[in-house]
mmCIF file of C-alpha atoms in Angstrom:
data_model
loop_
_atom_site.group_PDB
_atom_site.id
_atom_site.type_symbol
_atom_site.label_atom_id
_atom_site.label_comp_id
_atom_site.label_asym_id
_atom_site.label_seq_id
_atom_site.Cartn_x
_atom_site.Cartn_y
_atom_site.Cartn_z
ATOM 1 C CA CYS A 1 208.613 31.366 297.182
ATOM 2 C CA LEU A 2 205.001 31.080 296.883
ATOM 3 C CA LEU A 3 204.998 30.900 300.330
ATOM 4 C CA SER A 4 206.953 33.179 302.014
ATOM 5 C CA PHE A 5 206.339 35.632 298.783
ATOM 6 C CA ILE A 6 201.867 35.956 300.617
ATOM 7 C CA TYR A 7 203.278 35.199 304.194
ATOM 8 C CA THR A 8 205.637 38.625 303.949
ATOM 9 C CA ASP A 9 201.480 40.037 304.265
ATOM 10 C CA PHE A 10 199.387 37.855 306.832
ATOM 11 C CA SER A 11 201.512 38.949 310.038
ATOM 12 C CA GLU A 12 200.948 42.273 308.257
ATOM 13 C CA ALA A 13 197.256 41.892 307.928
ATOM 14 C CA GLY A 14 197.128 40.546 311.431
ATOM 15 C CA ALA A 15 198.455 43.301 313.322
ATOM 16 C CA ASN A 16 196.198 46.475 311.143
ATOM 17 C CA THR A 17 193.686 43.784 309.956
ATOM 18 C CA ALA A 18 192.428 43.043 314.192
ATOM 19 C CA PRO A 19 189.725 45.660 314.152
ATOM 20 C CA ALA A 20 188.657 45.828 310.483
ATOM 21 C CA THR A 21 185.879 43.676 308.977
ATOM 22 C CA VAL A 22 187.743 41.810 305.732
ATOM 23 C CA PRO A 23 188.101 41.517 303.452
ATOM 24 C CA ASN A 24 190.031 44.809 303.409
ATOM 25 C CA ALA A 25 192.901 46.637 301.453
ATOM 26 C CA ALA A 26 195.586 44.349 303.720
ATOM 27 C CA THR A 27 193.698 41.017 302.505
ATOM 28 C CA ASN A 28 193.081 42.450 298.964
ATOM 29 C CA ARG A 29 196.769 42.699 299.101
ATOM 30 C CA ILE A 30 197.605 39.409 299.666
ATOM 31 C CA LEU A 31 195.360 38.068 297.066
ATOM 32 C CA GLY A 32 197.004 40.289 294.804
ATOM 33 C CA ARG A 33 200.336 39.029 295.805
ATOM 34 C CA TRP A 34 199.300 35.355 295.830
ATOM 35 C CA LEU A 35 197.637 35.675 292.207
ATOM 36 C CA LEU A 36 200.498 37.163 290.775
ATOM 37 C CA GLY A 37 202.599 34.057 292.132
ATOM 38 C CA CYS A 38 200.384 31.842 290.866
ATOM 39 C CA SER A 39 200.650 33.472 287.585
ATOM 40 C CA GLY A 40 204.026 32.950 288.055
ATOM 41 C CA LEU A 41 204.280 29.294 288.243
ATOM 42 C CA VAL A 42 202.162 29.380 285.047
ATOM 43 C CA VAL A 43 204.030 30.665 282.779
ATOM 44 C CA GLY A 44 207.230 28.934 284.185
ATOM 45 C CA ALA A 45 204.215 25.420 282.921
ATOM 46 C CA VAL A 46 204.112 27.188 279.257
ATOM 47 C CA VAL A 47 208.329 27.654 278.692
ATOM 48 C CA LEU A 48 209.169 24.358 280.478
ATOM 49 C CA GLY A 49 206.162 22.193 278.007
ATOM 50 C CA GLY A 50 207.550 24.957 275.219
ATOM 51 C CA VAL A 51 210.911 23.366 275.979
ATOM 52 C CA THR A 52 208.689 19.466 276.391
ATOM 53 C CA ARG A 53 208.228 20.347 272.734
ATOM 54 C CA LEU A 54 210.942 21.534 271.370
ATOM 55 C CA THR A 55 212.849 18.521 272.144
ATOM 56 C CA GLU A 56 210.287 16.363 271.138
ATOM 57 C CA SER A 57 209.940 14.827 274.646
ATOM 58 C CA GLY A 58 205.766 14.922 275.255
ATOM 59 C CA LEU A 59 205.475 11.234 274.199
ATOM 60 C CA SER A 60 207.647 9.890 276.880
ATOM 61 C CA MET A 61 205.299 9.064 279.303
ATOM 62 C CA VAL A 62 202.228 7.127 277.525
ATOM 63 C CA ASP A 63 200.122 6.801 280.961
ATOM 64 C CA TRP A 64 198.458 9.261 283.387
ATOM 65 C CA HIS A 65 198.187 9.010 286.573
ATOM 66 C CA LEU A 66 197.149 11.761 289.154
ATOM 67 C CA VAL A 67 199.617 10.155 291.803
ATOM 68 C CA ARG A 68 200.859 7.360 290.794
ATOM 69 C CA GLU A 69 203.348 8.490 288.398
ATOM 70 C CA MET A 70 204.801 11.456 290.382
ATOM 71 C CA LYS A 71 207.247 9.180 290.912
ATOM 72 C CA PRO A 72 209.426 8.144 288.455
ATOM 73 C CA PRO A 73 210.826 5.176 288.311
ATOM 74 C CA GLN A 74 213.991 4.301 290.637
ATOM 75 C CA THR A 75 215.461 1.111 289.722
ATOM 76 C CA ARG A 76 216.720 -0.429 286.342
ATOM 77 C CA ALA A 77 214.276 -2.691 286.274
ATOM 78 C CA GLU A 78 211.275 -0.187 286.215
ATOM 79 C CA TRP A 79 213.255 2.335 283.861
ATOM 80 C CA GLU A 80 212.957 -0.590 281.979
ATOM 81 C CA ALA A 81 209.459 -1.608 281.813
ATOM 82 C CA GLU A 82 208.356 2.172 281.145
ATOM 83 C CA PHE A 83 211.468 2.017 278.515
ATOM 84 C CA ALA A 84 209.443 -1.702 277.238
ATOM 85 C CA LYS A 85 205.357 0.393 277.519
ATOM 86 C CA TYR A 86 207.132 3.535 274.705
ATOM 87 C CA ARG A 87 208.594 1.520 272.268
ATOM 88 C CA GLN A 88 205.477 0.361 272.015
ATOM 89 C CA PHE A 89 203.977 3.494 270.718
ATOM 90 C CA PRO A 90 204.311 5.089 266.798
ATOM 91 C CA GLU A 91 207.323 7.523 268.509
ATOM 92 C CA PHE A 92 209.813 4.927 268.933
ATOM 93 C CA LYS A 93 208.866 2.535 265.743
ATOM 94 C CA ILE A 94 208.842 5.870 263.700
ATOM 95 C CA MET A 95 211.766 8.245 265.046
ATOM 96 C CA ASN A 96 213.389 7.233 267.663
ATOM 97 C CA HIS A 97 213.929 3.138 267.261
ATOM 98 C CA ASP A 98 217.491 3.078 268.081
ATOM 99 C CA MET A 99 217.189 4.921 271.455
ATOM 100 C CA THR A 100 218.863 4.374 273.745
ATOM 101 C CA LEU A 101 217.867 3.669 277.733
ATOM 102 C CA PRO A 102 220.254 7.253 278.764
ATOM 103 C CA GLU A 103 218.135 8.949 275.983
ATOM 104 C CA PHE A 104 215.427 7.630 276.967
ATOM 105 C CA LYS A 105 215.550 8.641 280.184
ATOM 106 C CA PHE A 106 215.859 12.323 279.594
ATOM 107 C CA ILE A 107 212.897 13.004 277.516
ATOM 108 C CA PHE A 108 211.253 11.277 280.537
ATOM 109 C CA TYR A 109 212.484 13.373 283.170
ATOM 110 C CA MET A 110 211.367 16.107 280.917
ATOM 111 C CA GLU A 111 207.930 15.169 280.835
ATOM 112 C CA TRP A 112 208.136 14.250 284.158
ATOM 113 C CA GLY A 113 209.053 17.490 285.221
ATOM 114 C CA HIS A 114 206.200 18.835 283.238
ATOM 115 C CA ARG A 115 203.710 17.361 284.665
ATOM 116 C CA MET A 116 204.868 18.148 288.370
ATOM 117 C CA TRP A 117 204.935 21.422 287.323
ATOM 118 C CA GLY A 118 201.429 21.561 286.393
ATOM 119 C CA ARG A 119 199.916 19.742 289.994
ATOM 120 C CA LEU A 120 202.281 22.138 291.598
ATOM 121 C CA VAL A 121 201.316 24.999 290.172
ATOM 122 C CA GLY A 122 197.030 22.970 291.245
ATOM 123 C CA LEU A 123 198.348 23.006 294.513
ATOM 124 C CA ALA A 124 198.878 26.711 294.399
ATOM 125 C CA TYR A 125 195.297 27.756 292.969
ATOM 126 C CA VAL A 126 193.405 24.963 295.781
ATOM 127 C CA LEU A 127 195.024 25.108 298.644
ATOM 128 C CA PRO A 128 195.552 28.754 299.443
ATOM 129 C CA THR A 129 192.144 28.987 297.617
ATOM 130 C CA ILE A 130 190.815 26.603 300.546
ATOM 131 C CA TYR A 131 193.033 28.792 302.762
ATOM 132 C CA PHE A 132 191.310 32.142 301.776
ATOM 133 C CA TRP A 133 187.672 31.078 301.485
ATOM 134 C CA LYS A 134 187.861 30.140 305.517
ATOM 135 C CA LYS A 135 189.115 33.152 306.753
ATOM 136 C CA GLY A 136 187.024 35.328 305.009
ATOM 137 C CA TYR A 137 189.693 37.364 303.038
ATOM 138 C CA PHE A 138 186.774 37.065 299.425
ATOM 139 C CA ASN A 139 183.792 38.955 298.412
ATOM 140 C CA ARG A 140 181.558 37.273 296.632
ATOM 141 C CA SER A 141 182.880 38.486 293.624
ATOM 142 C CA MET A 142 186.634 37.054 294.499
ATOM 143 C CA LYS A 143 184.581 33.353 295.094
ATOM 144 C CA GLY A 144 183.587 33.136 292.014
ATOM 145 C CA ARG A 145 186.643 34.066 290.886
ATOM 146 C CA ALA A 146 188.582 31.845 292.877
ATOM 147 C CA LEU A 147 185.808 28.843 291.921
ATOM 148 C CA GLY A 148 186.502 29.765 288.542
ATOM 149 C CA LEU A 149 189.958 30.170 288.179
ATOM 150 C CA CYS A 150 190.612 26.462 290.030
ATOM 151 C CA GLY A 151 187.978 25.121 288.022
ATOM 152 C CA PHE A 152 190.527 26.094 284.764
ATOM 153 C CA VAL A 153 193.497 24.259 285.963
ATOM 154 C CA PHE A 154 191.882 21.260 286.396
ATOM 155 C CA PHE A 155 190.514 21.657 282.449
ATOM 156 C CA GLN A 156 193.587 22.016 282.164
ATOM 157 C CA GLY A 157 195.441 19.384 283.268
ATOM 158 C CA LEU A 158 192.937 17.065 281.524
ATOM 159 C CA LEU A 159 193.293 18.752 278.623
ATOM 160 C CA GLY A 160 197.096 18.277 278.286
ATOM 161 C CA TRP A 161 196.770 14.457 278.673
ATOM 162 C CA TYR A 162 193.557 14.793 275.599
ATOM 163 C CA MET A 163 196.603 16.043 273.876
ATOM 164 C CA VAL A 164 199.252 13.348 274.703
ATOM 165 C CA LYS A 165 196.405 11.183 273.392
ATOM 166 C CA SER A 166 196.753 12.328 269.610
ATOM 167 C CA GLY A 167 200.125 12.098 269.832
ATOM 168 C CA LEU A 168 200.028 8.022 270.451
ATOM 169 C CA GLU A 169 197.608 6.845 268.491
ATOM 170 C CA GLU A 170 198.569 4.120 265.823
ATOM 171 C CA LYS A 171 198.000 6.288 262.125
ATOM 172 C CA PRO A 172 198.373 3.764 259.017
ATOM 173 C CA GLU A 173 197.398 6.226 256.767
ATOM 174 C CA SER A 174 199.703 8.213 257.784
ATOM 175 C CA TYR A 175 203.355 8.490 257.162
ATOM 176 C CA ASP A 176 204.440 11.350 258.681
ATOM 177 C CA VAL A 177 206.224 12.176 262.097
ATOM 178 C CA PRO A 178 204.340 11.235 264.831
ATOM 179 C CA ARG A 179 203.259 14.604 266.721
ATOM 180 C CA VAL A 180 200.240 16.117 269.267
ATOM 181 C CA SER A 181 197.469 17.038 266.860
ATOM 182 C CA GLN A 182 197.736 20.993 266.034
ATOM 183 C CA TYR A 183 194.241 21.741 267.554
ATOM 184 C CA ARG A 184 194.913 19.865 271.221
ATOM 185 C CA LEU A 185 197.913 21.729 271.647
ATOM 186 C CA SER A 186 197.150 24.929 270.781
ATOM 187 C CA ALA A 187 193.686 24.429 272.704
ATOM 188 C CA HIS A 188 195.952 23.669 275.653
ATOM 189 C CA LEU A 189 199.068 26.340 275.130
ATOM 190 C CA GLY A 190 195.756 29.260 275.067
ATOM 191 C CA SER A 191 194.059 27.929 278.275
ATOM 192 C CA ALA A 192 196.997 28.090 279.366
ATOM 193 C CA LEU A 193 197.491 31.473 278.350
ATOM 194 C CA LEU A 194 192.777 32.311 279.545
ATOM 195 C CA LEU A 195 194.430 31.090 283.153
ATOM 196 C CA TYR A 196 197.288 33.397 283.540
ATOM 197 C CA CYS A 197 195.475 36.683 281.728
ATOM 198 C CA ALA A 198 192.779 36.262 284.500
ATOM 199 C CA SER A 199 194.859 35.379 287.602
ATOM 200 C CA LEU A 200 197.456 38.536 286.758
ATOM 201 C CA TRP A 201 194.910 40.318 286.049
ATOM 202 C CA THR A 202 193.333 39.791 289.325
ATOM 203 C CA GLY A 203 195.989 40.541 291.045
ATOM 204 C CA LEU A 204 197.145 43.242 289.405
ATOM 205 C CA THR A 205 193.565 44.916 290.020
ATOM 206 C CA LEU A 206 194.170 44.061 293.027
ATOM 207 C CA MET A 207 197.316 44.993 293.772
ATOM 208 C CA VAL A 208 197.892 48.441 291.795
ATOM 209 C CA GLU A 209 195.835 51.190 292.646
ATOM 210 C CA PRO A 210 193.850 52.786 289.651
ATOM 211 C CA HIS A 211 194.420 56.511 288.023
ATOM 212 C CA LYS A 212 191.653 58.854 288.968
ATOM 213 C CA LEU A 213 191.549 59.936 284.727
ATOM 214 C CA ALA A 214 189.232 61.805 283.583
ATOM 215 C CA ASN A 215 186.812 60.044 280.826
ATOM 216 C CA THR A 216 187.589 61.452 278.027
ATOM 217 C CA LYS A 217 186.798 60.792 274.127
ATOM 218 C CA ARG A 218 190.729 60.044 273.678
ATOM 219 C CA LEU A 219 191.045 58.112 276.528
ATOM 220 C CA ASN A 220 188.066 55.833 275.731
ATOM 221 C CA GLN A 221 189.826 55.369 272.454
ATOM 222 C CA LEU A 222 193.133 55.616 273.784
ATOM 223 C CA ARG A 223 191.397 52.187 275.943
ATOM 224 C CA ARG A 224 189.570 50.204 273.421
ATOM 225 C CA PHE A 225 193.077 49.938 271.283
ATOM 226 C CA ALA A 226 194.596 48.764 274.207
ATOM 227 C CA LYS A 227 192.114 45.809 274.348
ATOM 228 C CA GLY A 228 192.280 45.131 270.301
ATOM 229 C CA THR A 229 195.747 44.883 271.084
ATOM 230 C CA VAL A 230 195.957 42.978 274.046
ATOM 231 C CA GLY A 231 193.720 40.499 271.756
ATOM 232 C CA LEU A 232 196.097 40.661 268.767
ATOM 233 C CA VAL A 233 198.723 39.997 271.019
ATOM 234 C CA PHE A 234 196.468 36.475 272.781
ATOM 235 C CA LEU A 235 196.307 35.531 268.896
ATOM 236 C CA THR A 236 199.144 35.964 267.536
ATOM 237 C CA ALA A 237 200.682 33.927 270.819
ATOM 238 C CA LEU A 238 198.009 31.537 269.891
ATOM 239 C CA SER A 239 199.135 31.077 266.351
ATOM 240 C CA GLY A 240 202.873 30.104 267.835
ATOM 241 C CA ALA A 241 200.984 26.888 269.142
ATOM 242 C CA PHE A 242 200.381 25.907 265.171
ATOM 243 C CA VAL A 243 203.929 26.559 264.030
ATOM 244 C CA ALA A 244 205.287 24.691 266.941
ATOM 245 C CA GLY A 245 202.772 21.472 266.240
ATOM 246 C CA LEU A 246 202.878 21.343 262.424
ATOM 247 C CA ASP A 247 206.802 22.750 262.707
ATOM 248 C CA ALA A 248 205.968 24.691 260.788
ATOM 249 C CA GLY A 249 208.887 27.497 261.633
ATOM 250 C CA LEU A 250 211.171 24.847 260.287
ATOM 251 C CA VAL A 251 209.791 25.835 255.751
ATOM 252 C CA TYR A 252 211.041 28.766 254.739
ATOM 253 C CA ASN A 253 213.965 29.678 256.680
ATOM 254 C CA SER A 254 213.988 33.153 255.117
ATOM 255 C CA PHE A 255 212.666 36.453 255.279
ATOM 256 C CA PRO A 256 210.359 39.508 254.950
ATOM 257 C CA LEU A 257 210.431 36.818 251.448
ATOM 258 C CA MET A 258 209.202 33.538 251.721
ATOM 259 C CA GLY A 259 212.183 31.719 250.019
ATOM 260 C CA ASP A 260 212.248 34.092 246.677
ATOM 261 C CA ARG A 261 208.674 35.109 247.256
ATOM 262 C CA TRP A 262 206.488 37.975 249.313
ATOM 263 C CA ILE A 263 203.323 34.890 249.066
ATOM 264 C CA PRO A 264 204.568 31.435 248.249
ATOM 265 C CA ASP A 265 203.320 28.566 245.658
ATOM 266 C CA ASP A 266 202.063 26.376 248.218
ATOM 267 C CA LEU A 267 199.654 28.591 250.363
ATOM 268 C CA LEU A 268 196.287 27.374 249.110
ATOM 269 C CA ALA A 269 197.875 24.068 248.248
ATOM 270 C CA PHE A 270 195.271 21.929 250.092
ATOM 271 C CA SER A 271 191.636 21.708 249.553
ATOM 272 C CA PRO A 272 189.141 22.569 251.163
ATOM 273 C CA THR A 273 191.599 25.807 251.645
ATOM 274 C CA LEU A 274 190.290 26.744 254.990
ATOM 275 C CA LYS A 275 192.156 23.182 255.899
ATOM 276 C CA ASN A 276 195.622 25.219 254.814
ATOM 277 C CA PHE A 277 194.568 28.166 257.425
ATOM 278 C CA PHE A 278 195.703 24.847 260.544
ATOM 279 C CA GLU A 279 197.034 21.576 258.543
ATOM 280 C CA ASN A 280 199.424 23.478 256.146
ATOM 281 C CA PRO A 281 202.596 24.395 257.435
ATOM 282 C CA THR A 282 203.022 26.875 254.868
ATOM 283 C CA THR A 283 200.103 28.716 255.472
ATOM 284 C CA VAL A 284 200.145 28.508 259.469
ATOM 285 C CA GLN A 285 203.723 29.929 259.064
ATOM 286 C CA PHE A 286 202.470 32.337 257.010
ATOM 287 C CA ASP A 287 199.572 33.362 259.048
ATOM 288 C CA HIS A 288 201.699 33.863 262.541
ATOM 289 C CA ARG A 289 204.252 36.485 260.092
ATOM 290 C CA VAL A 290 200.829 38.374 259.354
ATOM 291 C CA LEU A 291 199.998 38.472 263.301
ATOM 292 C CA ALA A 292 203.047 39.156 264.429
ATOM 293 C CA ILE A 293 203.739 42.600 262.298
ATOM 294 C CA SER A 294 200.151 43.390 262.494
ATOM 295 C CA SER A 295 200.836 43.126 266.331
ATOM 296 C CA LEU A 296 203.722 45.202 265.972
ATOM 297 C CA THR A 297 202.137 47.786 263.848
ATOM 298 C CA ALA A 298 198.771 48.044 266.028
ATOM 299 C CA ILE A 299 201.866 48.197 269.671
ATOM 300 C CA THR A 300 204.197 50.862 267.531
ATOM 301 C CA GLY A 301 200.184 52.793 267.087
ATOM 302 C CA LEU A 302 199.365 52.901 270.234
ATOM 303 C CA TYR A 303 202.955 54.256 272.135
ATOM 304 C CA MET A 304 202.086 56.648 269.646
ATOM 305 C CA PHE A 305 198.421 57.328 270.051
ATOM 306 C CA SER A 306 199.208 58.110 273.488
ATOM 307 C CA ARG A 307 202.375 60.115 273.507
ATOM 308 C CA ARG A 308 200.178 62.950 272.935
ATOM 309 C CA MET A 309 198.296 62.135 275.610
ATOM 310 C CA MET A 310 198.542 63.805 279.500
ATOM 311 C CA LEU A 311 199.178 59.656 281.032
ATOM 312 C CA PRO A 312 200.234 59.173 284.276
ATOM 313 C CA ARG A 313 204.128 57.866 284.263
ATOM 314 C CA ARG A 314 203.431 54.470 285.763
ATOM 315 C CA ALA A 315 201.012 53.785 282.119
ATOM 316 C CA LYS A 316 203.644 55.849 280.628
ATOM 317 C CA ILE A 317 206.476 52.820 281.182
ATOM 318 C CA ALA A 318 203.959 50.302 280.945
ATOM 319 C CA ILE A 319 203.161 50.864 277.325
ATOM 320 C CA SER A 320 206.953 51.442 277.187
ATOM 321 C CA CYS A 321 208.088 48.391 278.627
ATOM 322 C CA LEU A 322 205.027 47.257 275.343
ATOM 323 C CA THR A 323 206.668 48.565 272.783
ATOM 324 C CA ALA A 324 210.128 47.392 274.038
ATOM 325 C CA MET A 325 209.340 44.203 273.928
ATOM 326 C CA ALA A 326 207.542 44.184 271.176
ATOM 327 C CA TYR A 327 210.443 44.611 269.392
ATOM 328 C CA ALA A 328 212.773 42.567 270.285
ATOM 329 C CA GLN A 329 209.615 39.837 270.274
ATOM 330 C CA VAL A 330 210.049 40.409 266.580
ATOM 331 C CA ALA A 331 213.466 40.809 266.494
ATOM 332 C CA LEU A 332 214.272 36.654 267.875
ATOM 333 C CA GLY A 333 210.763 35.694 266.250
ATOM 334 C CA ILE A 334 213.002 36.415 262.469
ATOM 335 C CA SER A 335 216.651 35.406 264.237
ATOM 336 C CA THR A 336 214.789 32.348 265.844
ATOM 337 C CA LEU A 337 213.434 31.684 261.950
ATOM 338 C CA LEU A 338 216.445 32.591 260.137
ATOM 339 C CA LEU A 339 218.874 29.572 262.492
ATOM 340 C CA TYR A 340 216.040 26.897 261.949
ATOM 341 C CA VAL A 341 214.433 26.755 265.283
ATOM 342 C CA PRO A 342 217.646 26.288 267.799
ATOM 343 C CA THR A 343 215.984 25.131 270.320
ATOM 344 C CA PRO A 344 217.277 27.769 273.445
ATOM 345 C CA LEU A 345 216.197 30.420 270.811
ATOM 346 C CA ALA A 346 212.886 29.107 270.509
ATOM 347 C CA ALA A 347 212.260 28.870 273.871
ATOM 348 C CA THR A 348 213.437 32.147 274.186
ATOM 349 C CA HIS A 349 210.949 33.560 271.841
ATOM 350 C CA GLN A 350 207.978 31.812 272.516
ATOM 351 C CA SER A 351 208.886 32.934 276.306
ATOM 352 C CA GLY A 352 208.888 36.267 275.069
ATOM 353 C CA SER A 353 205.309 35.796 273.669
ATOM 354 C CA VAL A 354 203.972 35.350 277.575
ATOM 355 C CA ALA A 355 206.451 37.967 278.437
ATOM 356 C CA LEU A 356 204.062 40.846 275.337
ATOM 357 C CA LEU A 357 201.649 39.605 276.660
ATOM 358 C CA SER A 358 201.913 40.540 280.633
ATOM 359 C CA LEU A 359 202.751 43.841 279.703
ATOM 360 C CA ALA A 360 200.236 43.959 277.348
ATOM 361 C CA ILE A 361 197.668 43.349 280.776
ATOM 362 C CA TRP A 362 200.020 45.722 282.620
ATOM 363 C CA VAL A 363 199.030 48.181 280.784
ATOM 364 C CA LEU A 364 195.374 46.854 280.537
ATOM 365 C CA ALA A 365 195.621 48.104 284.204
ATOM 366 C CA GLU A 366 196.994 51.257 283.768
ATOM 367 C CA LEU A 367 194.157 52.439 281.608
ATOM 368 C CA ARG A 368 191.923 51.185 283.820
ATOM 369 C CA LYS A 369 188.649 53.072 285.003
ATOM 370 C CA VAL A 370 187.683 53.785 288.338
ATOM 371 C CA ALA A 371 185.133 51.631 289.816
ATOM 372 C CA LYS A 372 181.814 53.339 291.094
#
């Protein structure tokens, strides 16, 4: 799909740009479509990674090989050998000691699919970058951005394995369910979201013509408001990784109260106090609630502030879509909590966070200043 998406404009560029220099408007449109396609693949990786975490499949592959693991086990002997390796690690010993080979195949294929999708993302960035570079489609700024995006993809892959390793380590002092470090999980998700945001923003700015808006005081205030809102939405999505990493969605499954209190007794149960914000499931869930409500409030305020201004129709649509998605996302989050985190609903909620972030970036793209 990505290749056909880009190819649509190749003939157009060849027809329209023969006498012209590159880069130009036609080649920028090609680059924009490429980056939007890449950002879509990153979304797929984030969603698949979330489902892998929710189905507790992420620790099924105990090795990491860039090429060799691309072919999954084929024969029963190969499957038995892979299963034997898995049985040596804490997740099997503590949690899955009665797992059968067919059950292992399911979690293995979930993790394998996530890793293969990650390799597809890498190819989608690197191969077109080489081609476009040779064709002269990149200006100086885009060369730096393309190299940065490709480097970030490689970093993301290494960070993913670094995360998985934390769940494979023996921890004799701990009787908890084996899981990856919530710190590394948050870093892995955060870097994926940064890659996505950078790709989406660059793609939109290459494809969408900026509005020629007068730089009034109120418009500049709206832009700053929108930037702050994007930061808050990003932080809320990142806090969701700590919720997932600690299974914090399975404590205090009530709303708006946590149990029968607004502020639970064990909010600051850990010492030192700072540790609660990253390792106490109660505090992590409480923080995620506060950030979610703050994001909803900020987006509602952005919508109300924008209604008092004369904005282009496309910008108004973007802000309206952002507002509608914010309320839908909060409803999804509350439903996920009250129903004790069913996998389909939780996966939809995680996907909703990316949709919300996407719409927030679209709003920024519509409100951006015209380059001089």
